[in-house]
Amino acid sequence: MSEETLSNLLKEERRFEPPAEIAADANLKAEAYDRAKADREGFWAEQAERLDWAQKWDRVLDWDDPPFAKWFVGGKLNAAYNCVDRHVEAGRGDKVALHWVGEPEGDSRDITYAQLQDEVSQAANALTELGVATGDRVAIYLPMIPEAVVTMLACARIGAPHTVVFGGFSSEALASRLVDCQAKVIVTSDGGYRRGSAAALKPAVDEAREKAAAHGHTVDKVLVVRRTGQDVAWDEAVDVWWHDVVDAASTEHTPEAFDAEHPLYVMYTSGTTGKPKGILHTTGGYLVGTSYTHWAVFDLKPDTDVYWCSADIGWVTGHSYMVYGPLANGATQVMYEGTPDSPERGRWWKIIQDYKVTIFYTAPTAIRSFMKQGREIPDRFDMSSLRILGSVGEPINPEAYVWYRHVIGGDRTPVVDTWWQTETGAIMISPLPGVTAGKPGSAMTAIPGVSAEVVDNDGKAVPNGSGGYLVLTEPWPSMLRTIWGDDERFKDTYWSRFREHGFYFAGDGAKKDEDGDIWVLGRVDDVMNVSGHRLSTTEIESALVSHPKVAEAAVVGAKDEDTGQAVCAFVILREEAGDGGEDIVSELRTHVRKEIGPIATPRQIMIVPELPKTRSGKIMRRLLKDVAEHREVGDVTTLADSSVMDLISKGLSSPT
Ligand code: 6R9
């Protein structure tokens, strides 16, 4: 991105100092930045001490064959032991690990670390009986129920890498993942609750099994949790009930220590082109990265905090910040099965009130949808327990940040805007709640131990005040090790762009402000070119969202004969704005012109009821581009709700 990139976002001048009491008692203080810089490997070795190792490493990092890293070489550990057993052995067995909240009201369960140890051991024994051996892959296709966490940990315990597939994905998506990682067993349920009704899961598994078989891959066993009690088709040769085999299994299980580089899981993430990439994470480095960041970035105080990450387990955030990070740290957390609006729109805030949640981690898309509904809903609840708020998944627009801090956090809570990826495994760029004066919309700086930079086309660091490509300049423990079965694609996708420099290319565009703080602008492929000016979708979206009638906006560049590309905006209005009034479109065009400049004025603004989003709340601009360019809408298999595109197309047939 050149100087021509507009800098509307950088006009944002609000600053939020860390609250004195958090600063005074912060887990990580400002000195950590210099300490980590002076001796990066020593710093990570120190972080690795927070885990229990059956055998200590001999070498912190082996980077002799880049980009293939080995961390904590020679070390041995068991991830499940670190997440569960060691807390029990330390006398914290009665502590609640999970306050599980089902979607139907009153359907909840508190699970202590001791109970979790029993259940994980039983599941580990059952998986072994079903023929799963160390190294075999297990697919998990479950709703947000405790068995999902139990299964992941059971897999980790026996060294069988899991691959969790989001329960909202189709049988097609599941089948392609089964085939790619050659999963031996699938763990699923009859169904799950969503928006008050029972949605089926098992039929998609049956279909996926057939589709995988058509590609020559046979799944041996399907382990089925009974969640809703709905009828399911049953294949006696393959299907087994969880309550038959897991409940009957022994609660005794000795965890084996695995090599630090033993594969822990494969998580599929969609690429811009081609089939999804199976991102491989290994045991030691990943657990060090997730537990350290969860402790540092959320300033976790395990004895008093109640932590809640609203992410689905089918997303990397659910892996790193609902399972491995918090449990390795012995935290008490909330896990919620359903949607935010079931049975009514205050459900999340009621959970925060009921469980006295102190740390809350969610995505900008959720925040913007609450903004759309208005503050009256959260205002009905007592959320004074909250002390830290987190955001992840997309750039957070300054307006959404300020609303989150003000309405949800009562102006007490720092907001940590955490930048990271499936590939990075753990948070890389984020404020520290007791150290950083936060700027709304900025992820600020790389956390201690991590080195990020914004570079130009030639890999040269851009000066403050300019934009470019976001790179990580040094290896880090929780980095992806490869793409499952495809080392070449791993090298090409992440390491070839800045090969001479040895930088990891994240695929995001970013800007450094005058203080050198980082503002992530979104995927580089989302940058458009209007009459030779490079415009970032995020900047125009933020300008739209700063208009009082707008709740959410998505901007794409559509082909234009005159300007190369033209700005097309899709806008969701806040509820209190009604239909926005007849001049809404020209009002918004004027607003963007005023906020950014004439070059960014949208050619077209479409008022829509919904936007197409992935499971992690990322807007699928590719599909909106199809609409803007009047093409047939492309592949929708990774949408969280595939009916949204119909809604949008229908809405558009009546001109706005
Ligand atoms: C954890 C997760 C990764 C992509 C990433 C970037 C976007 C995530 C962000 C952010 C700006 C943040 N992203 N966090 N952009 N600010 N705080 O989201 O992983 O699903 O792999 O997505 O998400 O574009 O490259 P994943």
Short mmCIF file of N, CA, C and O in Angstrom, two decimals, residues 507-592:
data_model
loop_
_atom_site.label_atom_id
_atom_site.label_comp_id
_atom_site.label_asym_id
_atom_site.label_seq_id
_atom_site.Cartn_x
_atom_site.Cartn_y
_atom_site.Cartn_z
N GLY A 507 -0.54 -11.95 4.94
CA GLY A 507 -1.64 -11.72 4.00
C GLY A 507 -2.53 -10.55 4.36
O GLY A 507 -3.53 -10.29 3.71
N ASP A 508 -2.15 -9.81 5.41
CA ASP A 508 -2.93 -8.64 5.81
C ASP A 508 -2.17 -7.36 5.47
O ASP A 508 -0.94 -7.33 5.51
N GLY A 509 -2.94 -6.34 5.16
CA GLY A 509 -2.37 -5.01 4.99
C GLY A 509 -2.45 -4.29 6.33
O GLY A 509 -3.35 -4.57 7.14
N ALA A 510 -1.50 -3.41 6.61
CA ALA A 510 -1.51 -2.70 7.88
C ALA A 510 -0.83 -1.35 7.71
O ALA A 510 -0.17 -1.09 6.71
N LYS A 511 -1.03 -0.54 8.69
CA LYS A 511 -0.45 0.79 8.67
C LYS A 511 0.21 1.07 10.01
O LYS A 511 -0.25 0.58 11.04
N LYS A 512 1.31 1.80 9.98
CA LYS A 512 1.93 2.24 11.25
C LYS A 512 1.59 3.71 11.43
O LYS A 512 1.76 4.50 10.50
N ASP A 513 1.12 4.07 12.61
CA ASP A 513 0.81 5.49 12.82
C ASP A 513 2.07 6.23 13.24
O ASP A 513 3.17 5.66 13.26
N GLU A 514 1.92 7.50 13.57
CA GLU A 514 3.10 8.31 13.87
C GLU A 514 3.86 7.80 15.10
O GLU A 514 5.04 8.08 15.27
N ASP A 515 3.18 7.05 15.96
CA ASP A 515 3.87 6.47 17.12
C ASP A 515 4.44 5.09 16.81
O ASP A 515 5.00 4.43 17.69
N GLY A 516 4.21 4.61 15.58
CA GLY A 516 4.68 3.27 15.23
C GLY A 516 3.70 2.17 15.62
O GLY A 516 4.01 0.99 15.49
N ASP A 517 2.50 2.55 16.09
CA ASP A 517 1.51 1.52 16.44
C ASP A 517 0.81 1.00 15.18
O ASP A 517 0.64 1.72 14.21
N ILE A 518 0.41 -0.28 15.27
CA ILE A 518 -0.10 -0.98 14.08
C ILE A 518 -1.62 -0.94 13.99
O ILE A 518 -2.32 -1.22 14.96
N TRP A 519 -2.11 -0.62 12.80
CA TRP A 519 -3.54 -0.65 12.50
C TRP A 519 -3.72 -1.66 11.39
O TRP A 519 -3.25 -1.44 10.26
N VAL A 520 -4.35 -2.78 11.67
CA VAL A 520 -4.53 -3.81 10.66
C VAL A 520 -5.70 -3.39 9.78
O VAL A 520 -6.77 -3.02 10.27
N LEU A 521 -5.49 -3.43 8.47
CA LEU A 521 -6.51 -2.93 7.55
C LEU A 521 -7.32 -4.04 6.90
O LEU A 521 -8.26 -3.77 6.17
N GLY A 522 -6.96 -5.28 7.10
CA GLY A 522 -7.70 -6.38 6.49
C GLY A 522 -6.84 -7.10 5.47
O GLY A 522 -5.67 -6.78 5.28
N ARG A 523 -7.41 -8.12 4.87
CA ARG A 523 -6.68 -8.94 3.91
C ARG A 523 -6.21 -8.11 2.73
O ARG A 523 -6.97 -7.24 2.26
N VAL A 524 -5.01 -8.35 2.25
CA VAL A 524 -4.54 -7.53 1.13
C VAL A 524 -5.42 -7.71 -0.09
O VAL A 524 -5.57 -6.78 -0.88
N ASP A 525 -6.04 -8.89 -0.22
CA ASP A 525 -6.90 -9.05 -1.40
C ASP A 525 -8.18 -8.23 -1.27
O ASP A 525 -8.93 -8.10 -2.21
N ASP A 526 -8.45 -7.68 -0.11
CA ASP A 526 -9.63 -6.83 0.05
C ASP A 526 -9.32 -5.35 -0.24
O ASP A 526 -10.17 -4.50 -0.09
N VAL A 527 -8.10 -5.09 -0.61
CA VAL A 527 -7.77 -3.70 -0.93
C VAL A 527 -8.21 -3.42 -2.36
O VAL A 527 -8.07 -4.25 -3.23
N MET A 528 -8.80 -2.27 -2.59
CA MET A 528 -9.22 -2.01 -3.97
C MET A 528 -8.46 -0.83 -4.58
O MET A 528 -7.77 -0.10 -3.89
N ASN A 529 -8.64 -0.72 -5.86
CA ASN A 529 -7.92 0.29 -6.59
C ASN A 529 -8.92 1.13 -7.38
O ASN A 529 -9.50 0.68 -8.34
N VAL A 530 -9.11 2.36 -6.92
CA VAL A 530 -10.07 3.24 -7.58
C VAL A 530 -9.28 4.38 -8.23
O VAL A 530 -8.61 5.14 -7.53
N SER A 531 -9.34 4.45 -9.51
CA SER A 531 -8.60 5.47 -10.28
C SER A 531 -7.15 5.56 -9.82
O SER A 531 -6.60 6.65 -9.65
N GLY A 532 -6.53 4.40 -9.60
CA GLY A 532 -5.12 4.40 -9.22
C GLY A 532 -4.87 4.66 -7.75
O GLY A 532 -3.74 4.65 -7.30
N HIS A 533 -5.91 4.88 -6.96
CA HIS A 533 -5.71 5.06 -5.52
C HIS A 533 -6.02 3.76 -4.83
O HIS A 533 -7.03 3.13 -5.10
N ARG A 534 -5.17 3.40 -3.89
CA ARG A 534 -5.44 2.17 -3.15
C ARG A 534 -6.29 2.51 -1.94
O ARG A 534 -5.91 3.33 -1.11
N LEU A 535 -7.43 1.89 -1.87
CA LEU A 535 -8.34 2.16 -0.76
C LEU A 535 -8.51 0.89 0.06
O LEU A 535 -8.62 -0.20 -0.50
N SER A 536 -8.56 1.05 1.37
CA SER A 536 -8.79 -0.13 2.19
C SER A 536 -10.26 -0.22 2.54
O SER A 536 -10.90 0.77 2.90
N THR A 537 -10.80 -1.42 2.38
CA THR A 537 -12.22 -1.62 2.67
C THR A 537 -12.51 -1.22 4.12
O THR A 537 -13.53 -0.61 4.41
N THR A 538 -11.59 -1.57 5.02
CA THR A 538 -11.81 -1.30 6.43
C THR A 538 -12.00 0.18 6.71
O THR A 538 -12.83 0.58 7.52
N GLU A 539 -11.21 1.01 6.04
CA GLU A 539 -11.32 2.44 6.31
C GLU A 539 -12.68 2.98 5.89
O GLU A 539 -13.30 3.77 6.60
N ILE A 540 -13.15 2.54 4.73
CA ILE A 540 -14.45 3.05 4.26
C ILE A 540 -15.57 2.47 5.14
O ILE A 540 -16.53 3.16 5.50
N GLU A 541 -15.42 1.20 5.51
CA GLU A 541 -16.42 0.60 6.40
C GLU A 541 -16.48 1.34 7.73
O GLU A 541 -17.56 1.61 8.27
N SER A 542 -15.32 1.68 8.27
CA SER A 542 -15.30 2.40 9.54
C SER A 542 -15.95 3.77 9.41
O SER A 542 -16.63 4.24 10.32
N ALA A 543 -15.74 4.42 8.28
CA ALA A 543 -16.37 5.72 8.06
C ALA A 543 -17.89 5.54 8.04
O ALA A 543 -18.64 6.30 8.66
N LEU A 544 -18.36 4.50 7.37
CA LEU A 544 -19.81 4.26 7.31
C LEU A 544 -20.36 3.96 8.70
O LEU A 544 -21.40 4.48 9.11
N VAL A 545 -19.65 3.12 9.45
CA VAL A 545 -20.13 2.73 10.77
C VAL A 545 -20.12 3.92 11.75
O VAL A 545 -20.83 3.92 12.75
N SER A 546 -19.32 4.93 11.46
CA SER A 546 -19.32 6.09 12.36
C SER A 546 -20.56 6.98 12.14
O SER A 546 -20.79 7.93 12.88
N HIS A 547 -21.38 6.67 11.13
CA HIS A 547 -22.64 7.40 10.94
C HIS A 547 -23.68 6.85 11.92
O HIS A 547 -23.81 5.63 12.05
N PRO A 548 -24.41 7.72 12.60
CA PRO A 548 -25.29 7.23 13.67
C PRO A 548 -26.40 6.27 13.23
O PRO A 548 -26.91 5.52 14.06
N LYS A 549 -26.72 6.25 11.96
CA LYS A 549 -27.79 5.33 11.55
C LYS A 549 -27.26 3.95 11.13
O LYS A 549 -28.02 3.04 10.85
N VAL A 550 -25.93 3.81 11.06
CA VAL A 550 -25.37 2.58 10.50
C VAL A 550 -24.88 1.63 11.59
O VAL A 550 -24.19 2.03 12.51
N ALA A 551 -25.27 0.36 11.45
CA ALA A 551 -24.80 -0.65 12.39
C ALA A 551 -23.59 -1.39 11.82
O ALA A 551 -22.61 -1.61 12.50
N GLU A 552 -23.69 -1.81 10.57
CA GLU A 552 -22.61 -2.59 9.96
C GLU A 552 -22.49 -2.22 8.51
O GLU A 552 -23.47 -1.86 7.86
N ALA A 553 -21.28 -2.35 7.99
CA ALA A 553 -21.08 -2.05 6.59
C ALA A 553 -20.03 -2.99 6.02
O ALA A 553 -19.10 -3.39 6.71
N ALA A 554 -20.23 -3.35 4.76
CA ALA A 554 -19.21 -4.13 4.05
C ALA A 554 -18.98 -3.43 2.72
O ALA A 554 -19.93 -3.07 2.04
N VAL A 555 -17.72 -3.27 2.39
CA VAL A 555 -17.38 -2.55 1.17
C VAL A 555 -16.59 -3.47 0.26
O VAL A 555 -15.72 -4.21 0.72
N VAL A 556 -16.93 -3.42 -1.03
CA VAL A 556 -16.13 -4.18 -2.01
C VAL A 556 -15.83 -3.28 -3.19
O VAL A 556 -16.51 -2.28 -3.42
N GLY A 557 -14.81 -3.66 -3.93
CA GLY A 557 -14.50 -2.96 -5.17
C GLY A 557 -15.11 -3.74 -6.31
O GLY A 557 -14.82 -4.91 -6.48
N ALA A 558 -15.99 -3.08 -7.09
CA ALA A 558 -16.59 -3.75 -8.24
C ALA A 558 -16.01 -3.15 -9.51
O ALA A 558 -15.68 -1.96 -9.53
N LYS A 559 -15.88 -3.99 -10.53
CA LYS A 559 -15.33 -3.50 -11.81
C LYS A 559 -16.07 -2.27 -12.28
O LYS A 559 -17.30 -2.19 -12.20
N ASP A 560 -15.32 -1.29 -12.76
CA ASP A 560 -15.95 -0.08 -13.25
C ASP A 560 -15.19 0.38 -14.49
O ASP A 560 -13.97 0.47 -14.48
N GLU A 561 -15.94 0.66 -15.55
CA GLU A 561 -15.31 1.02 -16.82
C GLU A 561 -14.46 2.27 -16.71
O GLU A 561 -13.43 2.39 -17.36
N ASP A 562 -14.90 3.22 -15.91
CA ASP A 562 -14.20 4.50 -15.85
C ASP A 562 -13.05 4.50 -14.86
O ASP A 562 -11.99 5.06 -15.11
N THR A 563 -13.28 3.89 -13.70
CA THR A 563 -12.29 4.06 -12.63
C THR A 563 -11.51 2.79 -12.31
O THR A 563 -10.75 2.75 -11.35
N GLY A 564 -11.72 1.73 -13.10
CA GLY A 564 -11.05 0.46 -12.79
C GLY A 564 -11.89 -0.32 -11.80
O GLY A 564 -12.49 -1.33 -12.11
N GLN A 565 -11.95 0.20 -10.59
CA GLN A 565 -12.86 -0.36 -9.61
C GLN A 565 -13.66 0.77 -8.99
O GLN A 565 -13.18 1.91 -8.92
N ALA A 566 -14.87 0.45 -8.55
CA ALA A 566 -15.67 1.47 -7.88
C ALA A 566 -16.08 0.92 -6.52
O ALA A 566 -16.18 -0.29 -6.33
N VAL A 567 -16.30 1.82 -5.58
CA VAL A 567 -16.65 1.41 -4.23
C VAL A 567 -18.13 1.05 -4.17
O VAL A 567 -19.00 1.85 -4.51
N CYS A 568 -18.43 -0.17 -3.76
CA CYS A 568 -19.82 -0.57 -3.54
C CYS A 568 -19.98 -0.93 -2.08
O CYS A 568 -19.18 -1.70 -1.54
N ALA A 569 -21.00 -0.38 -1.45
CA ALA A 569 -21.17 -0.60 -0.01
C ALA A 569 -22.49 -1.31 0.28
O ALA A 569 -23.51 -1.00 -0.33
N PHE A 570 -22.44 -2.24 1.19
CA PHE A 570 -23.63 -2.92 1.69
C PHE A 570 -23.77 -2.49 3.15
O PHE A 570 -22.81 -2.60 3.92
N VAL A 571 -24.95 -2.01 3.50
CA VAL A 571 -25.08 -1.38 4.81
C VAL A 571 -26.27 -1.96 5.58
O VAL A 571 -27.36 -2.13 5.01
N ILE A 572 -26.05 -2.27 6.85
CA ILE A 572 -27.16 -2.64 7.74
C ILE A 572 -27.40 -1.44 8.64
O ILE A 572 -26.46 -0.91 9.24
N LEU A 573 -28.65 -1.03 8.75
CA LEU A 573 -28.97 0.13 9.58
C LEU A 573 -29.23 -0.29 11.02
O LEU A 573 -29.60 -1.44 11.29
N ARG A 574 -29.02 0.64 11.94
CA ARG A 574 -29.39 0.38 13.33
C ARG A 574 -30.91 0.31 13.42
O ARG A 574 -31.61 1.02 12.68
N GLU A 575 -31.40 -0.46 14.36
CA GLU A 575 -32.86 -0.62 14.43
C GLU A 575 -33.57 0.69 14.67
O GLU A 575 -34.62 0.95 14.11
N GLU A 576 -32.97 1.54 15.55
CA GLU A 576 -33.66 2.79 15.86
C GLU A 576 -33.75 3.72 14.65
O GLU A 576 -34.54 4.65 14.65
N ALA A 577 -32.98 3.43 13.60
CA ALA A 577 -33.01 4.29 12.41
C ALA A 577 -34.13 3.90 11.46
O ALA A 577 -34.36 4.56 10.45
N GLY A 578 -34.85 2.84 11.76
CA GLY A 578 -35.94 2.38 10.90
C GLY A 578 -35.42 2.10 9.50
O GLY A 578 -34.40 1.45 9.34
N ASP A 579 -36.12 2.64 8.46
CA ASP A 579 -35.62 2.42 7.10
C ASP A 579 -34.60 3.49 6.69
O ASP A 579 -34.18 3.55 5.55
N GLY A 580 -34.27 4.36 7.63
CA GLY A 580 -33.22 5.34 7.37
C GLY A 580 -33.70 6.63 6.73
O GLY A 580 -32.96 7.61 6.67
N GLY A 581 -34.92 6.63 6.26
CA GLY A 581 -35.44 7.83 5.58
C GLY A 581 -35.11 7.78 4.10
O GLY A 581 -34.20 7.06 3.69
N GLU A 582 -35.84 8.57 3.31
CA GLU A 582 -35.68 8.40 1.87
C GLU A 582 -34.33 8.87 1.34
O GLU A 582 -33.88 8.44 0.30
N ASP A 583 -33.68 9.76 2.09
CA ASP A 583 -32.39 10.26 1.60
C ASP A 583 -31.20 9.49 2.15
O ASP A 583 -30.06 9.95 2.04
N ILE A 584 -31.45 8.34 2.75
CA ILE A 584 -30.38 7.65 3.45
C ILE A 584 -29.14 7.42 2.57
O ILE A 584 -28.01 7.62 3.00
N VAL A 585 -29.37 7.02 1.31
CA VAL A 585 -28.22 6.71 0.46
C VAL A 585 -27.37 7.96 0.21
O VAL A 585 -26.14 7.93 0.36
N SER A 586 -28.02 9.07 -0.12
CA SER A 586 -27.20 10.26 -0.39
C SER A 586 -26.58 10.80 0.90
O SER A 586 -25.46 11.31 0.91
N GLU A 587 -27.30 10.61 2.01
CA GLU A 587 -26.74 11.02 3.30
C GLU A 587 -25.43 10.26 3.59
O GLU A 587 -24.45 10.83 4.04
N LEU A 588 -25.45 8.97 3.32
CA LEU A 588 -24.27 8.16 3.60
C LEU A 588 -23.12 8.47 2.63
O LEU A 588 -21.95 8.49 3.01
N ARG A 589 -23.49 8.73 1.38
CA ARG A 589 -22.44 9.08 0.41
C ARG A 589 -21.75 10.36 0.83
O ARG A 589 -20.52 10.46 0.83
N THR A 590 -22.54 11.33 1.25
CA THR A 590 -21.97 12.61 1.71
C THR A 590 -21.08 12.39 2.93
O THR A 590 -20.03 12.99 3.06
N HIS A 591 -21.54 11.50 3.80
CA HIS A 591 -20.80 11.23 5.03
C HIS A 591 -19.40 10.66 4.71
O HIS A 591 -18.40 11.10 5.26
N VAL A 592 -19.34 9.70 3.81
CA VAL A 592 -18.05 9.09 3.46
C VAL A 592 -17.16 10.13 2.78
O VAL A 592 -15.96 10.23 3.08
#
